[in-house]
Short mmCIF file of C-alpha atoms and ligand atoms in Angstrom, two decimals:
data_model
loop_
_atom_site.label_atom_id
_atom_site.label_comp_id
_atom_site.label_asym_id
_atom_site.label_seq_id
_atom_site.Cartn_x
_atom_site.Cartn_y
_atom_site.Cartn_z
CA MET A 67 100.41 -83.92 -202.70
CA ARG A 68 97.65 -82.09 -203.64
CA ASN A 69 94.17 -82.94 -204.94
CA LEU A 70 93.70 -85.55 -202.32
CA ASN A 71 89.90 -87.31 -202.06
CA GLU A 72 88.26 -90.04 -200.22
CA GLU A 73 90.20 -92.56 -201.95
CA THR A 74 93.46 -91.20 -201.58
CA ILE A 75 93.86 -89.63 -198.32
CA THR A 76 94.88 -92.16 -196.08
CA GLN A 77 98.01 -93.41 -197.98
CA ALA A 78 98.85 -89.57 -198.27
CA VAL A 79 99.09 -88.95 -194.13
CA LEU A 80 100.48 -92.71 -194.18
CA ALA A 81 103.55 -91.44 -196.55
CA ARG A 82 103.94 -87.87 -194.77
CA ASN A 83 105.11 -89.97 -191.73
CA ALA A 84 107.61 -91.97 -193.67
CA ASP A 85 110.60 -90.52 -192.30
CA MET A 86 109.44 -91.10 -188.24
CA THR A 87 112.51 -93.07 -186.86
CA ASP A 88 110.87 -93.44 -184.09
CA ARG A 89 109.44 -97.54 -184.91
CA ARG A 90 107.09 -98.21 -182.25
CA LEU A 91 105.77 -94.46 -182.65
CA LYS A 92 105.19 -94.92 -186.23
CA THR A 93 103.54 -98.37 -185.29
CA VAL A 94 101.01 -96.84 -183.06
CA MET A 95 100.58 -94.26 -185.53
CA THR A 96 100.15 -96.10 -188.57
CA SER A 97 97.51 -98.41 -187.02
CA LEU A 98 95.23 -94.98 -185.74
CA ILE A 99 95.31 -93.32 -188.79
CA GLN A 100 93.85 -96.73 -190.00
CA HIS A 101 91.95 -96.87 -188.02
CA LEU A 102 90.04 -93.19 -187.73
CA HIS A 103 89.99 -93.26 -191.22
CA ALA A 104 88.07 -96.97 -191.40
CA PHE A 105 85.96 -95.63 -188.97
CA ALA A 106 85.01 -92.11 -190.42
CA ARG A 107 84.31 -94.59 -194.25
CA GLU A 108 82.47 -97.24 -192.17
CA VAL A 109 79.79 -94.83 -190.40
CA ARG A 110 79.99 -91.95 -192.93
CA LEU A 111 80.57 -89.79 -190.67
CA THR A 112 78.90 -86.09 -191.21
CA GLU A 113 80.71 -82.79 -190.39
CA GLU A 114 78.10 -82.44 -187.47
CA GLU A 115 79.42 -85.53 -185.82
CA TRP A 116 82.88 -84.70 -186.39
CA ALA A 117 82.17 -81.52 -184.49
CA ALA A 118 80.43 -83.21 -181.80
CA GLY A 119 82.83 -85.54 -181.43
CA ILE A 120 85.74 -82.75 -180.87
CA GLN A 121 83.25 -80.90 -178.60
CA PHE A 122 82.91 -83.73 -176.60
CA LEU A 123 86.33 -84.58 -176.58
CA THR A 124 87.13 -80.90 -175.60
CA ASP A 125 84.58 -80.91 -172.44
CA VAL A 126 86.32 -84.73 -171.56
CA GLY A 127 89.99 -82.05 -171.38
CA HIS A 128 88.20 -79.55 -169.72
CA THR A 129 86.67 -81.77 -166.59
CA CYS A 130 90.10 -82.85 -165.81
CA ASN A 131 91.75 -81.49 -162.81
CA PRO A 132 94.22 -83.08 -160.33
CA SER A 133 90.81 -84.71 -158.36
CA ARG A 134 89.36 -85.78 -161.08
CA GLN A 135 90.44 -87.66 -164.46
CA GLU A 136 88.07 -87.54 -166.90
CA PHE A 137 89.82 -89.37 -169.55
CA ILE A 138 89.91 -92.58 -167.43
CA LEU A 139 86.49 -92.36 -167.20
CA LEU A 140 85.99 -92.41 -171.05
CA SER A 141 88.44 -95.17 -171.71
CA ASP A 142 87.37 -97.46 -168.76
CA THR A 143 83.72 -96.78 -169.25
CA LEU A 144 84.59 -97.77 -173.53
CA GLY A 145 86.26 -101.06 -171.90
CA LEU A 146 89.61 -99.73 -173.48
CA SER A 147 91.38 -100.22 -170.03
CA THR A 148 90.04 -103.56 -169.43
CA LEU A 149 91.41 -104.37 -173.28
CA VAL A 150 95.16 -102.98 -171.95
CA THR A 151 95.16 -104.64 -168.41
CA ALA A 152 94.08 -108.20 -170.05
CA GLN A 153 96.61 -107.91 -173.10
CA ASN A 154 99.45 -106.91 -170.76
CA HIS A 155 98.78 -108.95 -167.68
CA ARG A 156 98.80 -112.45 -169.21
CA LYS A 157 99.44 -114.47 -166.22
CA PRO A 158 99.58 -118.22 -165.80
CA GLN A 159 96.47 -120.07 -164.14
CA GLY A 160 96.57 -119.70 -160.45
CA CYS A 161 97.83 -116.32 -160.15
CA THR A 162 95.70 -113.75 -159.06
CA GLU A 163 93.75 -111.65 -161.87
CA ALA A 164 94.66 -107.59 -162.70
CA THR A 165 91.81 -105.42 -163.31
CA VAL A 166 91.58 -101.65 -163.63
CA PHE A 167 92.71 -99.34 -162.35
CA GLY A 168 91.12 -96.33 -161.92
CA PRO A 169 91.19 -92.89 -161.61
CA PHE A 170 91.46 -92.67 -157.71
CA TYR A 171 94.93 -94.05 -156.51
CA VAL A 172 98.01 -91.67 -154.81
CA ASP A 173 101.05 -92.70 -154.33
CA ASP A 174 101.28 -91.32 -151.57
CA ALA A 175 99.06 -92.57 -149.07
CA PRO A 176 100.04 -93.05 -145.37
CA ASP A 177 102.07 -96.28 -144.21
CA TYR A 178 100.49 -98.23 -141.84
CA ALA A 179 101.41 -101.30 -139.38
CA LEU A 180 99.67 -104.34 -139.75
CA GLY A 181 96.00 -104.38 -137.97
CA ALA A 182 95.77 -100.92 -138.78
CA ASP A 183 92.27 -98.96 -138.98
CA VAL A 184 93.06 -97.72 -142.93
CA GLY A 185 89.58 -96.37 -143.14
CA ASN A 186 90.97 -93.86 -140.22
CA GLY A 187 87.54 -92.53 -139.47
CA MET A 188 85.55 -93.23 -142.69
CA ALA A 189 81.77 -93.33 -142.51
CA GLY A 190 81.06 -97.17 -142.89
CA GLU A 191 80.41 -100.67 -141.03
CA PRO A 192 83.52 -101.86 -139.72
CA CYS A 193 85.31 -105.14 -141.74
CA TYR A 194 88.18 -106.42 -141.24
CA VAL A 195 90.38 -107.94 -143.86
CA SER A 196 93.20 -110.46 -144.03
CA GLY A 197 95.29 -112.41 -146.20
CA ASN A 198 98.20 -114.20 -147.74
CA VAL A 199 100.51 -112.79 -150.73
CA ARG A 200 102.43 -116.29 -152.48
CA SER A 201 104.65 -117.03 -155.02
CA ILE A 202 102.64 -119.11 -158.07
CA THR A 203 104.82 -122.16 -156.53
CA GLY A 204 103.28 -121.38 -152.96
CA GLU A 205 105.88 -119.95 -151.38
CA ALA A 206 105.33 -116.71 -149.13
CA VAL A 207 106.45 -113.44 -150.07
CA PRO A 208 107.65 -111.65 -146.81
CA GLY A 209 107.08 -107.95 -146.40
CA ALA A 210 105.11 -107.62 -149.83
CA LYS A 211 103.68 -103.88 -150.11
CA LEU A 212 100.29 -103.92 -150.12
CA GLU A 213 98.45 -100.44 -151.24
CA VAL A 214 94.74 -100.42 -150.54
CA TRP A 215 91.82 -97.64 -151.25
CA GLN A 216 88.44 -97.39 -151.48
CA ALA A 217 85.57 -95.73 -151.29
CA ASP A 218 83.27 -94.53 -147.94
CA ALA A 219 79.68 -95.60 -147.39
CA GLU A 220 78.51 -92.95 -150.00
CA GLY A 221 80.62 -94.30 -152.84
CA PHE A 222 83.57 -91.52 -152.61
CA TYR A 223 86.90 -91.40 -152.64
CA ASP A 224 88.51 -89.18 -149.86
CA VAL A 225 90.32 -87.54 -153.06
CA GLN A 226 86.91 -86.67 -153.94
CA LYS A 227 85.84 -84.46 -150.61
CA ALA A 228 86.68 -81.22 -150.90
CA GLY A 229 88.54 -79.96 -147.85
CA ARG A 230 89.64 -83.16 -146.40
CA THR A 231 92.61 -83.25 -144.79
CA SER A 232 93.92 -86.33 -144.01
CA ALA A 233 93.41 -89.55 -146.03
CA GLN A 234 90.64 -91.94 -145.30
CA GLY A 235 90.39 -95.36 -146.67
CA ARG A 236 93.72 -95.90 -147.78
CA GLY A 237 97.16 -96.72 -146.68
CA THR A 238 100.20 -98.97 -147.43
CA LEU A 239 100.85 -101.37 -145.81
CA HIS A 240 103.68 -104.43 -145.72
CA ALA A 241 103.38 -108.37 -145.12
CA ASP A 242 104.93 -110.27 -142.38
CA ALA A 243 107.66 -112.55 -142.61
CA SER A 244 105.13 -115.22 -144.04
CA GLY A 245 103.03 -112.99 -145.67
CA HIS A 246 100.44 -112.46 -143.97
CA TYR A 247 98.78 -109.68 -143.82
CA HIS A 248 95.68 -107.83 -142.13
CA PHE A 249 94.10 -104.58 -141.67
CA LYS A 250 90.80 -102.74 -140.46
CA THR A 251 88.60 -100.52 -143.01
CA ILE A 252 84.45 -99.99 -143.86
CA VAL A 253 82.88 -102.42 -146.26
CA ALA A 254 82.86 -101.21 -149.46
CA GLU A 255 79.70 -100.61 -151.23
CA CYS A 256 78.88 -100.11 -154.67
CA TYR A 257 78.76 -96.56 -155.89
CA PRO A 258 78.68 -94.75 -159.01
CA ILE A 259 81.62 -93.75 -161.00
CA PRO A 260 81.82 -89.64 -161.50
CA HIS A 261 78.76 -89.25 -163.78
CA ASP A 262 78.04 -85.30 -163.66
CA GLY A 263 80.46 -84.70 -166.80
CA PRO A 264 80.87 -85.44 -170.55
CA VAL A 265 81.29 -89.21 -169.88
CA GLY A 266 78.09 -89.57 -167.38
CA ARG A 267 76.27 -87.65 -170.45
CA MET A 268 77.41 -89.74 -172.84
CA LEU A 269 76.80 -92.65 -170.24
CA GLU A 270 72.91 -91.77 -170.40
CA ALA A 271 72.62 -91.18 -173.82
CA MET A 272 73.78 -94.95 -174.70
CA GLY A 273 71.39 -96.14 -172.04
CA ARG A 274 73.88 -97.46 -169.64
CA HIS A 275 74.25 -96.62 -166.02
CA PRO A 276 77.14 -95.91 -164.31
CA TRP A 277 77.70 -98.09 -161.04
CA ARG A 278 80.51 -100.33 -160.45
CA PRO A 279 79.76 -103.15 -157.87
CA ALA A 280 81.51 -103.08 -154.29
CA HIS A 281 85.16 -103.77 -154.54
CA LEU A 282 88.44 -103.35 -152.45
CA HIS A 283 91.48 -101.81 -154.63
CA PHE A 284 95.03 -103.59 -153.88
CA MET A 285 98.39 -102.95 -155.63
CA ILE A 286 101.14 -105.62 -154.60
CA SER A 287 104.19 -105.31 -154.51
CA ALA A 288 107.67 -107.15 -153.98
CA PRO A 289 110.80 -107.38 -155.43
CA GLY A 290 111.28 -110.40 -158.35
CA TYR A 291 107.54 -110.33 -158.89
CA GLU A 292 104.80 -108.40 -161.03
CA THR A 293 103.42 -105.55 -159.50
CA LEU A 294 99.82 -106.57 -159.27
CA VAL A 295 96.86 -103.63 -159.27
CA THR A 296 93.03 -105.49 -158.97
CA HIS A 297 90.30 -104.69 -156.83
CA VAL A 298 88.35 -107.81 -154.35
CA PHE A 299 85.00 -107.57 -154.99
CA ARG A 300 82.02 -108.28 -152.81
CA ASP A 301 79.72 -111.49 -153.70
CA GLY A 302 76.27 -111.08 -153.60
CA ASP A 303 76.30 -107.06 -155.23
CA THR A 304 73.30 -106.10 -157.71
CA TYR A 305 76.65 -105.02 -160.36
CA LEU A 306 78.54 -107.86 -160.73
CA ASP A 307 78.02 -108.66 -163.63
CA SER A 308 77.23 -104.67 -165.60
CA ASP A 309 80.22 -103.16 -164.09
CA THR A 310 79.89 -99.82 -165.91
CA VAL A 311 84.40 -100.15 -166.50
CA PHE A 312 83.83 -103.99 -166.92
CA GLY A 313 86.53 -104.91 -164.97
CA VAL A 314 84.76 -107.96 -162.75
CA ARG A 315 86.26 -111.48 -163.07
CA SER A 316 84.99 -114.65 -161.02
CA SER A 317 88.53 -115.10 -159.43
CA LEU A 318 88.37 -111.47 -157.69
CA VAL A 319 84.46 -112.17 -156.20
CA ALA A 320 84.76 -112.83 -152.08
CA ASP A 321 82.71 -113.61 -149.55
CA TRP A 322 82.62 -110.97 -146.76
CA VAL A 323 81.07 -112.61 -144.35
CA ARG A 324 78.72 -110.40 -141.84
CA HIS A 325 78.93 -110.96 -137.84
CA ASP A 326 75.86 -109.70 -135.71
CA SER A 327 77.94 -108.98 -132.99
CA GLY A 328 80.78 -111.01 -131.09
CA THR A 329 84.64 -110.51 -130.58
CA ALA A 330 86.32 -109.17 -133.95
CA PRO A 331 89.51 -110.53 -135.52
CA ASP A 332 91.10 -107.66 -133.02
CA GLY A 333 90.27 -109.20 -129.90
CA THR A 334 88.03 -106.12 -129.22
CA ARG A 335 84.49 -106.96 -128.06
CA SER A 336 81.61 -105.90 -130.40
CA ASP A 337 78.20 -105.46 -129.63
CA ASN A 338 77.12 -104.12 -133.44
CA PRO A 339 77.93 -106.03 -136.36
CA PHE A 340 81.27 -106.39 -138.57
CA TYR A 341 82.66 -108.21 -141.76
CA THR A 342 85.47 -110.03 -142.41
CA LEU A 343 87.22 -110.52 -146.05
CA ASP A 344 89.69 -113.32 -146.26
CA PHE A 345 91.74 -112.76 -149.74
CA ASP A 346 94.54 -114.23 -150.18
CA PHE A 347 96.90 -112.97 -153.08
CA VAL A 348 99.37 -115.07 -156.11
CA LEU A 349 102.12 -112.72 -157.54
CA ASN A 350 103.38 -113.67 -160.90
CA PRO A 351 107.34 -113.64 -160.94
CA ALA A 352 108.42 -110.68 -162.80
CA GLN A 353 108.11 -110.88 -166.39
CA PRO A 354 111.41 -109.66 -168.68
CA ALA A 355 110.38 -106.19 -170.77
CA THR A 356 109.19 -107.06 -174.21
CA ALA A 357 109.15 -104.82 -176.79
CA ASN A 358 105.55 -104.91 -179.18
CA GLN A 359 106.08 -104.10 -182.55
C1 BEZ B 39 87.42 -97.22 -159.05
O1 BEZ B 39 87.06 -98.09 -159.26
O2 BEZ B 39 87.75 -96.28 -158.50
C2 BEZ B 39 86.72 -96.25 -160.12
C3 BEZ B 39 87.59 -97.61 -162.12
C4 BEZ B 39 87.34 -96.88 -162.96
C5 BEZ B 39 86.36 -95.55 -163.36
C6 BEZ B 39 86.54 -94.84 -162.21
C7 BEZ B 39 86.80 -95.80 -160.37
FE1 FE B 40 87.02 -98.54 -156.68
#
């Protein structure tokens, strides 16, 4: 194939891929090439813009390290993560909705007994979280595994802090035989996603802020159920309608009740303010695997 021009290049690239044997890869690559070319045609992409785009993606890659995933931030702030989450987790009415995973989950968070302090010394006001894990038909999900993670009062996850020695604001618990769970932590506050890199510069150039409304992350799993990755958001937060990663769903917004003082849910007497959050999760039965074409 020679003498390709702006009219013929797209078909030529697709024809070159004709022998791809992986059908799913062929579907994805064919569509990606078509959309990329259509984009370049639609905006009449200049060489300077093409070079700037290459430099931007190079910078995004160079900003990644074991505690910083700039490509996830890029996907999140462009709404791609919410789109992928939504189309892969369609659930019956009544199930707890899923939302974006974010880049700050770790899979080796410490195990805690019910009632433990997952904050583990993290700075912030105390908060007692409790609720039940149920199926869509209302049955308890005994022993459901709950992985929780959150930022501190300054908006930083433990993994973002240089020199940290132990997990703070994250942990794994198991619901009891009646599907009930409870733990202590700190009150979540709104925070900006890391914005000192290329994604932050992109947001600024587009006139957007980097803030997320206050939330607590959960990943809940149990045999026979679809794993739920979600957050609970704090009602009243300034950023509920402008979350920079488009993750808020009304059904996930809850009241974090402030108590000036009194007897906390763990029976201790507190002369200082503390918060309580009660939130139930409803799991979707496990879905048979489907091949998207
Ligand atoms: C988070 O909530 O942890 C998060 C989600 C998306 C981007 C950055 C942070
Ligand atoms: Fe978060």
